[in-house]
mmCIF file of C-alpha atoms in Angstrom:
data_model
loop_
_atom_site.group_PDB
_atom_site.id
_atom_site.type_symbol
_atom_site.label_atom_id
_atom_site.label_comp_id
_atom_site.label_asym_id
_atom_site.label_seq_id
_atom_site.Cartn_x
_atom_site.Cartn_y
_atom_site.Cartn_z
ATOM 1 C CA MET A 1 -9.936 -28.167 5.367
ATOM 2 C CA GLY A 2 -11.142 -24.629 4.056
ATOM 3 C CA LEU A 3 -7.926 -23.095 4.953
ATOM 4 C CA ILE A 4 -5.878 -25.762 3.239
ATOM 5 C CA ILE A 5 -8.076 -25.324 0.213
ATOM 6 C CA ALA A 6 -7.536 -21.657 0.176
ATOM 7 C CA TYR A 7 -3.832 -21.817 0.739
ATOM 8 C CA ILE A 8 -3.503 -24.272 -2.240
ATOM 9 C CA LEU A 9 -5.576 -22.067 -4.546
ATOM 10 C CA PHE A 10 -3.572 -18.922 -3.514
ATOM 11 C CA LEU A 11 -0.308 -20.860 -4.327
ATOM 12 C CA LEU A 12 -1.627 -22.170 -7.687
ATOM 13 C CA ASN A 13 -2.668 -18.671 -8.501
ATOM 14 C CA LEU A 14 0.927 -17.413 -7.593
ATOM 15 C CA LEU A 15 2.583 -20.259 -9.815
ATOM 16 C CA SER A 16 0.358 -19.446 -12.597
ATOM 17 C CA ILE A 17 1.957 -16.368 -13.389
ATOM 18 C CA ILE A 18 5.514 -17.903 -13.829
ATOM 19 C CA PRO A 19 4.974 -18.874 -17.583
ATOM 20 C CA THR A 20 4.070 -15.339 -18.507
ATOM 21 C CA MET A 21 6.050 -13.258 -16.023
ATOM 22 C CA TYR A 22 9.464 -14.536 -16.428
ATOM 23 C CA PRO A 23 9.577 -14.391 -20.271
ATOM 24 C CA LEU A 24 8.077 -10.815 -20.220
ATOM 25 C CA TYR A 25 10.481 -9.683 -17.508
ATOM 26 C CA ILE A 26 13.552 -10.868 -19.599
ATOM 27 C CA TRP A 27 11.905 -9.151 -22.647
ATOM 28 C CA LYS A 28 11.729 -6.017 -20.683
ATOM 29 C CA LEU A 29 15.411 -6.377 -19.560
ATOM 30 C CA VAL A 30 16.722 -6.766 -23.114
ATOM 31 C CA THR A 31 14.487 -4.245 -24.899
ATOM 32 C CA THR A 32 14.168 -0.347 -24.964
ATOM 33 C CA GLY A 33 11.861 2.161 -26.299
ATOM 34 C CA SER A 34 8.275 1.050 -27.388
ATOM 35 C CA ALA A 35 9.303 -2.481 -27.096
ATOM 36 C CA ARG A 36 10.041 -2.224 -23.451
ATOM 37 C CA ARG A 37 6.880 -0.303 -22.830
ATOM 38 C CA LEU A 38 4.919 -3.133 -24.407
ATOM 39 C CA GLY A 39 6.552 -5.427 -21.881
ATOM 40 C CA ASP A 40 5.561 -3.005 -19.150
ATOM 41 C CA ARG A 41 1.926 -2.992 -20.169
ATOM 42 C CA LEU A 42 1.734 -6.711 -20.457
ATOM 43 C CA LEU A 43 3.337 -7.312 -17.074
ATOM 44 C CA LEU A 44 0.785 -4.897 -15.529
ATOM 45 C CA LYS A 45 -2.129 -6.838 -17.014
ATOM 46 C CA VAL A 46 -0.350 -9.900 -15.451
ATOM 47 C CA GLY A 47 -0.399 -8.323 -12.093
ATOM 48 C CA GLU A 48 -3.991 -7.240 -12.456
ATOM 49 C CA ILE A 49 -5.112 -10.823 -13.279
ATOM 50 C CA TRP A 50 -3.156 -12.217 -10.285
ATOM 51 C CA ILE A 51 -4.998 -9.751 -7.858
ATOM 52 C CA GLU A 52 -8.440 -10.196 -9.488
ATOM 53 C CA ASN A 53 -7.916 -14.038 -9.218
ATOM 54 C CA ASN A 54 -6.984 -13.688 -5.386
ATOM 55 C CA TYR A 55 -10.334 -11.943 -4.792
ATOM 56 C CA ARG A 56 -12.213 -14.550 -6.736
ATOM 57 C CA ILE A 57 -10.756 -17.400 -4.583
ATOM 58 C CA SER A 58 -11.972 -15.754 -1.335
ATOM 59 C CA ARG A 59 -15.399 -14.871 -2.764
ATOM 60 C CA MET A 60 -15.924 -18.379 -4.238
ATOM 61 C CA LEU A 61 -14.801 -20.073 -1.138
ATOM 62 C CA TYR A 62 -16.458 -17.766 1.519
ATOM 63 C CA GLY A 63 -18.384 -15.176 -0.158
ATOM 64 C CA VAL A 64 -16.137 -12.397 1.011
ATOM 65 C CA GLN A 65 -17.391 -9.038 0.167
ATOM 66 C CA PHE A 66 -15.966 -5.539 0.526
ATOM 67 C CA GLU A 67 -18.592 -2.540 0.884
ATOM 68 C CA VAL A 68 -16.846 0.318 -0.620
ATOM 69 C CA ILE A 69 -18.270 3.733 0.495
ATOM 70 C CA GLY A 70 -17.671 7.024 -0.993
ATOM 71 C CA ASP A 71 -18.963 9.030 -3.991
ATOM 72 C CA SER A 72 -15.358 9.897 -5.318
ATOM 73 C CA TYR A 73 -14.656 6.356 -5.687
ATOM 74 C CA LYS A 74 -16.351 6.267 -9.234
ATOM 75 C CA ASP A 75 -14.208 9.276 -10.344
ATOM 76 C CA LEU A 76 -10.953 7.126 -10.144
ATOM 77 C CA LYS A 77 -9.211 6.718 -13.304
ATOM 78 C CA HIS A 78 -6.908 3.840 -14.515
ATOM 79 C CA ASP A 79 -4.452 6.299 -16.022
ATOM 80 C CA GLY A 80 -4.252 8.593 -12.868
ATOM 81 C CA ARG A 81 -1.444 9.447 -10.690
ATOM 82 C CA TYR A 82 -2.329 8.684 -7.017
ATOM 83 C CA MET A 83 -0.747 8.487 -3.415
ATOM 84 C CA ILE A 84 -2.767 6.353 -1.341
ATOM 85 C CA ILE A 85 -2.878 6.349 2.569
ATOM 86 C CA CYS A 86 -4.759 3.797 4.978
ATOM 87 C CA ASN A 87 -4.873 2.831 8.299
ATOM 88 C CA HIS A 88 -2.743 -0.470 9.011
ATOM 89 C CA GLN A 89 -4.353 -3.062 11.205
ATOM 90 C CA SER A 90 -3.444 -6.535 9.387
ATOM 91 C CA TRP A 91 -1.554 -8.325 6.877
ATOM 92 C CA SER A 92 -5.000 -8.379 5.024
ATOM 93 C CA ASP A 93 -4.923 -4.706 4.335
ATOM 94 C CA ILE A 94 -2.770 -4.867 1.158
ATOM 95 C CA TYR A 95 -4.998 -7.628 -0.144
ATOM 96 C CA ILE A 96 -8.088 -5.704 0.470
ATOM 97 C CA ILE A 97 -6.711 -2.294 -0.857
ATOM 98 C CA GLN A 98 -5.423 -4.214 -4.129
ATOM 99 C CA SER A 99 -9.025 -5.825 -4.558
ATOM 100 C CA VAL A 100 -11.094 -2.747 -4.129
ATOM 101 C CA LEU A 101 -8.974 -0.504 -6.253
ATOM 102 C CA ASN A 102 -7.695 -3.201 -8.845
ATOM 103 C CA ARG A 103 -8.359 -1.756 -12.559
ATOM 104 C CA LYS A 104 -9.851 1.332 -10.998
ATOM 105 C CA ILE A 105 -6.274 2.928 -10.670
ATOM 106 C CA PRO A 106 -2.900 1.988 -12.021
ATOM 107 C CA LEU A 107 -1.330 -1.070 -10.508
ATOM 108 C CA ILE A 108 -0.665 -0.349 -6.567
ATOM 109 C CA ARG A 109 3.054 -0.454 -5.717
ATOM 110 C CA PHE A 110 4.464 0.253 -2.306
ATOM 111 C CA PHE A 111 7.943 0.533 -0.736
ATOM 112 C CA ILE A 112 9.526 -2.565 0.055
ATOM 113 C CA LYS A 113 12.848 -3.515 1.879
ATOM 114 C CA ASP A 114 15.681 -4.155 -0.543
ATOM 115 C CA SER A 115 16.458 -7.536 0.733
ATOM 116 C CA LEU A 116 12.923 -8.719 -0.285
ATOM 117 C CA LYS A 117 13.813 -8.720 -3.890
ATOM 118 C CA TYR A 118 15.343 -11.986 -3.278
ATOM 119 C CA VAL A 119 12.133 -13.800 -2.214
ATOM 120 C CA PRO A 120 11.300 -16.439 -4.780
ATOM 121 C CA ILE A 121 8.724 -15.493 -7.370
ATOM 122 C CA LEU A 122 7.198 -12.641 -5.354
ATOM 123 C CA GLY A 123 10.468 -10.925 -5.243
ATOM 124 C CA HIS A 124 10.925 -11.398 -9.004
ATOM 125 C CA ALA A 125 7.439 -10.302 -9.652
ATOM 126 C CA TRP A 126 8.018 -6.933 -7.718
ATOM 127 C CA LEU A 127 11.108 -6.385 -9.737
ATOM 128 C CA ALA A 128 9.438 -7.020 -13.032
ATOM 129 C CA LEU A 129 6.525 -4.587 -12.035
ATOM 130 C CA ASP A 130 8.961 -1.811 -10.929
ATOM 131 C CA PHE A 131 8.185 -1.771 -7.135
ATOM 132 C CA PRO A 132 10.235 0.781 -5.536
ATOM 133 C CA PHE A 133 13.103 -1.128 -3.283
ATOM 134 C CA VAL A 134 14.688 1.108 -0.883
ATOM 135 C CA LYS A 135 17.490 0.506 1.647
ATOM 136 C CA ARG A 136 16.742 1.767 5.082
ATOM 137 C CA SER A 137 19.149 2.177 7.889
ATOM 138 C CA THR A 138 18.270 0.525 11.161
ATOM 139 C CA LYS A 139 18.323 2.721 14.430
ATOM 140 C CA GLU A 140 21.347 1.501 15.493
ATOM 141 C CA GLN A 141 23.078 2.319 12.242
ATOM 142 C CA LEU A 142 21.625 5.952 12.260
ATOM 143 C CA LYS A 143 22.921 6.475 15.892
ATOM 144 C CA LYS A 144 26.483 5.343 14.786
ATOM 145 C CA ASN A 145 26.250 7.625 11.481
ATOM 146 C CA PRO A 146 23.237 10.032 11.473
ATOM 147 C CA GLU A 147 24.539 11.147 7.924
ATOM 148 C CA LEU A 148 22.676 7.784 6.619
ATOM 149 C CA ALA A 149 19.401 9.414 7.156
ATOM 150 C CA SER A 150 20.179 11.779 4.172
ATOM 151 C CA LYS A 151 21.242 8.952 2.112
ATOM 152 C CA ASP A 152 17.969 7.130 2.772
ATOM 153 C CA LEU A 153 16.027 10.277 1.760
ATOM 154 C CA GLU A 154 18.227 10.196 -1.424
ATOM 155 C CA ASN A 155 17.382 6.734 -2.056
ATOM 156 C CA VAL A 156 13.668 7.415 -1.776
ATOM 157 C CA LYS A 157 13.759 10.418 -4.093
ATOM 158 C CA LYS A 158 15.724 8.354 -6.717
ATOM 159 C CA VAL A 159 13.105 5.731 -6.633
ATOM 160 C CA CYS A 160 10.504 8.231 -7.197
ATOM 161 C CA GLU A 161 12.002 9.619 -10.373
ATOM 162 C CA LYS A 162 10.878 6.638 -12.461
ATOM 163 C CA PHE A 163 7.349 7.410 -11.775
ATOM 164 C CA ALA A 164 7.472 11.100 -13.046
ATOM 165 C CA GLY A 165 5.393 11.634 -16.042
ATOM 166 C CA MET A 166 3.566 8.146 -16.071
ATOM 167 C CA PRO A 167 0.667 6.868 -14.420
ATOM 168 C CA PHE A 168 1.252 5.452 -10.978
ATOM 169 C CA SER A 169 -0.374 4.601 -7.592
ATOM 170 C CA ILE A 170 1.865 4.416 -4.484
ATOM 171 C CA LEU A 171 0.530 3.112 -1.225
ATOM 172 C CA ASN A 172 2.109 4.349 2.067
ATOM 173 C CA PHE A 173 1.162 2.999 5.528
ATOM 174 C CA LEU A 174 1.809 6.164 7.715
ATOM 175 C CA GLU A 175 1.423 4.306 10.910
ATOM 176 C CA GLY A 176 4.560 2.329 10.064
ATOM 177 C CA HIS A 177 3.295 -0.828 11.837
ATOM 178 C CA ARG A 178 0.303 -2.947 12.113
ATOM 179 C CA ARG A 179 -2.089 -1.970 15.171
ATOM 180 C CA THR A 180 -1.688 -4.948 17.223
ATOM 181 C CA PRO A 181 -2.645 -5.167 20.896
ATOM 182 C CA GLU A 182 1.026 -5.430 21.922
ATOM 183 C CA ARG A 183 1.884 -2.306 19.905
ATOM 184 C CA VAL A 184 -1.100 -0.500 21.318
ATOM 185 C CA GLN A 185 -0.033 -1.269 24.909
ATOM 186 C CA LYS A 186 3.512 -0.176 24.056
ATOM 187 C CA LEU A 187 2.579 3.030 22.521
ATOM 188 C CA GLN A 188 -0.392 4.037 24.886
ATOM 189 C CA LYS A 189 1.051 7.051 26.499
ATOM 190 C CA LYS A 190 2.071 8.404 23.156
ATOM 191 C CA ASN A 191 -0.931 7.659 21.083
ATOM 192 C CA PRO A 192 -3.868 10.133 20.968
ATOM 193 C CA TYR A 193 -5.931 8.021 18.992
ATOM 194 C CA GLU A 194 -8.262 5.317 20.212
ATOM 195 C CA ASN A 195 -8.526 3.201 17.017
ATOM 196 C CA LEU A 196 -5.421 4.074 15.229
ATOM 197 C CA LEU A 197 -1.698 4.360 15.744
ATOM 198 C CA ARG A 198 0.006 7.692 15.506
ATOM 199 C CA PRO A 199 0.843 8.300 11.769
ATOM 200 C CA HIS A 200 4.349 9.614 10.526
ATOM 201 C CA SER A 201 4.156 12.279 7.989
ATOM 202 C CA GLY A 202 7.838 12.498 6.975
ATOM 203 C CA GLY A 203 7.895 9.798 4.298
ATOM 204 C CA ILE A 204 4.771 10.657 2.557
ATOM 205 C CA SER A 205 5.881 14.225 2.593
ATOM 206 C CA VAL A 206 9.344 13.369 0.933
ATOM 207 C CA VAL A 207 7.682 11.261 -1.717
ATOM 208 C CA SER A 208 4.810 13.942 -2.386
ATOM 209 C CA THR A 209 7.510 16.712 -2.811
ATOM 210 C CA ALA A 210 9.459 14.349 -5.229
ATOM 211 C CA LEU A 211 6.233 13.761 -7.424
ATOM 212 C CA LYS A 212 4.456 17.147 -6.687
ATOM 213 C CA ASN A 213 4.409 17.998 -10.441
ATOM 214 C CA SER A 214 3.011 14.551 -11.369
ATOM 215 C CA LEU A 215 0.211 14.007 -8.556
ATOM 216 C CA ASP A 216 -3.451 14.170 -9.493
ATOM 217 C CA ALA A 217 -4.841 13.204 -5.961
ATOM 218 C CA PHE A 218 -4.645 11.456 -2.702
ATOM 219 C CA ILE A 219 -6.754 8.582 -2.012
ATOM 220 C CA ASP A 220 -7.506 8.177 1.952
ATOM 221 C CA LEU A 221 -8.609 4.741 2.526
ATOM 222 C CA THR A 222 -10.141 3.611 5.919
ATOM 223 C CA ILE A 223 -10.661 -0.081 6.393
ATOM 224 C CA VAL A 224 -13.091 -0.903 9.112
ATOM 225 C CA TYR A 225 -13.058 -4.603 10.151
ATOM 226 C CA PRO A 226 -16.122 -6.373 11.775
ATOM 227 C CA THR A 227 -13.577 -7.633 14.568
ATOM 228 C CA GLU A 228 -11.116 -5.787 16.738
ATOM 229 C CA ASN A 229 -8.094 -7.540 16.088
ATOM 230 C CA PRO A 230 -8.368 -8.937 12.678
ATOM 231 C CA SER A 231 -5.763 -11.333 11.254
ATOM 232 C CA PHE A 232 -4.943 -12.500 7.691
ATOM 233 C CA LEU A 233 -5.505 -16.085 8.802
ATOM 234 C CA GLU A 234 -8.970 -15.237 9.852
ATOM 235 C CA LEU A 235 -9.711 -13.704 6.512
ATOM 236 C CA MET A 236 -8.287 -16.852 4.711
ATOM 237 C CA GLN A 237 -10.491 -19.227 7.045
ATOM 238 C CA GLY A 238 -13.614 -17.373 6.241
ATOM 239 C CA LYS A 239 -14.154 -15.713 9.574
ATOM 240 C CA ILE A 240 -14.273 -12.291 8.120
ATOM 241 C CA ARG A 241 -16.735 -12.012 5.324
ATOM 242 C CA LYS A 242 -17.792 -8.597 5.115
ATOM 243 C CA LEU A 243 -16.119 -5.356 5.883
ATOM 244 C CA LYS A 244 -16.213 -1.676 4.955
ATOM 245 C CA VAL A 245 -13.794 0.412 3.132
ATOM 246 C CA PHE A 246 -14.362 4.215 3.042
ATOM 247 C CA VAL A 247 -12.733 5.779 0.158
ATOM 248 C CA ASP A 248 -11.996 9.652 -0.020
ATOM 249 C CA VAL A 249 -10.291 11.061 -2.975
ATOM 250 C CA ILE A 250 -8.505 14.524 -2.334
ATOM 251 C CA PRO A 251 -7.019 16.710 -5.106
ATOM 252 C CA ALA A 252 -3.412 17.113 -4.991
ATOM 253 C CA SER A 253 -4.100 20.857 -4.824
ATOM 254 C CA ALA A 254 -5.776 20.566 -1.620
ATOM 255 C CA VAL A 255 -2.805 18.894 0.077
ATOM 256 C CA PRO A 256 -0.251 21.127 1.637
ATOM 257 C CA VAL A 257 2.767 19.417 -0.220
ATOM 258 C CA GLU A 258 6.078 20.820 0.643
ATOM 259 C CA GLU A 259 7.802 22.594 -2.282
ATOM 260 C CA ASN A 260 11.180 22.760 -0.890
ATOM 261 C CA GLU A 261 12.815 19.274 -0.884
ATOM 262 C CA GLN A 262 14.978 20.384 2.011
ATOM 263 C CA PHE A 263 12.192 20.933 4.198
ATOM 264 C CA ALA A 264 10.029 18.094 3.309
ATOM 265 C CA PRO A 265 11.118 15.569 5.813
ATOM 266 C CA MET A 266 10.123 17.901 8.648
ATOM 267 C CA SER A 267 7.151 19.574 6.951
ATOM 268 C CA LYS A 268 4.818 21.087 9.711
ATOM 269 C CA LYS A 269 2.009 21.876 7.237
ATOM 270 C CA MET A 270 1.930 18.059 5.920
ATOM 271 C CA LYS A 271 2.192 16.833 9.526
ATOM 272 C CA ARG A 272 -1.018 19.184 10.319
ATOM 273 C CA TRP A 273 -2.761 17.736 7.302
ATOM 274 C CA VAL A 274 -1.897 14.049 8.158
ATOM 275 C CA ASP A 275 -2.932 14.547 11.904
ATOM 276 C CA GLU A 276 -6.243 15.999 10.629
ATOM 277 C CA ARG A 277 -6.993 13.158 8.485
ATOM 278 C CA TRP A 278 -6.213 10.588 11.274
ATOM 279 C CA ALA A 279 -8.564 12.292 13.677
ATOM 280 C CA LEU A 280 -11.181 12.073 11.078
ATOM 281 C CA LYS A 281 -10.421 8.374 10.499
ATOM 282 C CA ASP A 282 -10.370 7.693 14.159
ATOM 283 C CA ALA A 283 -13.745 9.315 14.596
ATOM 284 C CA LEU A 284 -15.093 7.417 11.621
ATOM 285 C CA ILE A 285 -13.968 3.957 12.875
ATOM 286 C CA GLY A 286 -15.302 4.803 16.454
ATOM 287 C CA LYS A 287 -18.729 5.674 14.886
ATOM 288 C CA GLU A 288 -18.803 2.318 13.015
ATOM 289 C CA LYS A 289 -17.958 0.357 16.187
ATOM 290 C CA HIS A 290 -20.470 2.060 18.020
ATOM 291 C CA SER A 291 -23.048 1.574 15.429
ATOM 292 C CA LYS A 292 -23.174 -2.303 15.713
#
């Protein structure tokens, strides 16, 4: 019964944004200059209210609490420019990240497959809020035509251009996939980590280089769940009520962002930095597990 109530409330919260989102989106499409910027600001407010209400629902129904750990958390700015990285274990991750950082930093955006823009309501909301949609070639397509890889990178760079010079927060899951038991088993021989999957640095390197003159800091989040294989359904059922989120804010000047766009996809210095961060995260999660 609790799950049904939660589902109904989350659905109602999603539907509640329709009366304001669609008129504002149309306003944004037909205006320019300061009028359009006003529409953007109002749409961002709608997004923040939607995120806040989602968290209120889970807190009201189950008393869900996130313990945020990290002194630099209090230094985050709502008008900052941030690149966010995080371990990826569950569909709950995005919900948790949004809840923890909502109104602390600019509305969090993440790269979305181009085809998802057609998803009812959510797809339109992502479009209205300027989420970056990208077309990515499949492995089969890349095998037939390796030149598509260059085209994919150009698409990412083009998407990044709209964020230059404005407050933004971009989330990037470097592991690329959720850490499920099946994937852990499949990648066991190639994975040096006990609690994480191997991260990929190419994507964040390309985006960081494209935004190198705009970035204030990197936000490194580590989510530690109380269970080994968490699921979004467990969170919605109230089976996960408390979890820890470690926050580390790293100045952009301390991150080895590749200057040359040509070398960004294969940047060795960015790969070393990402590997070092993942080693620290893996040790932190292991320490938390053993302290229980």
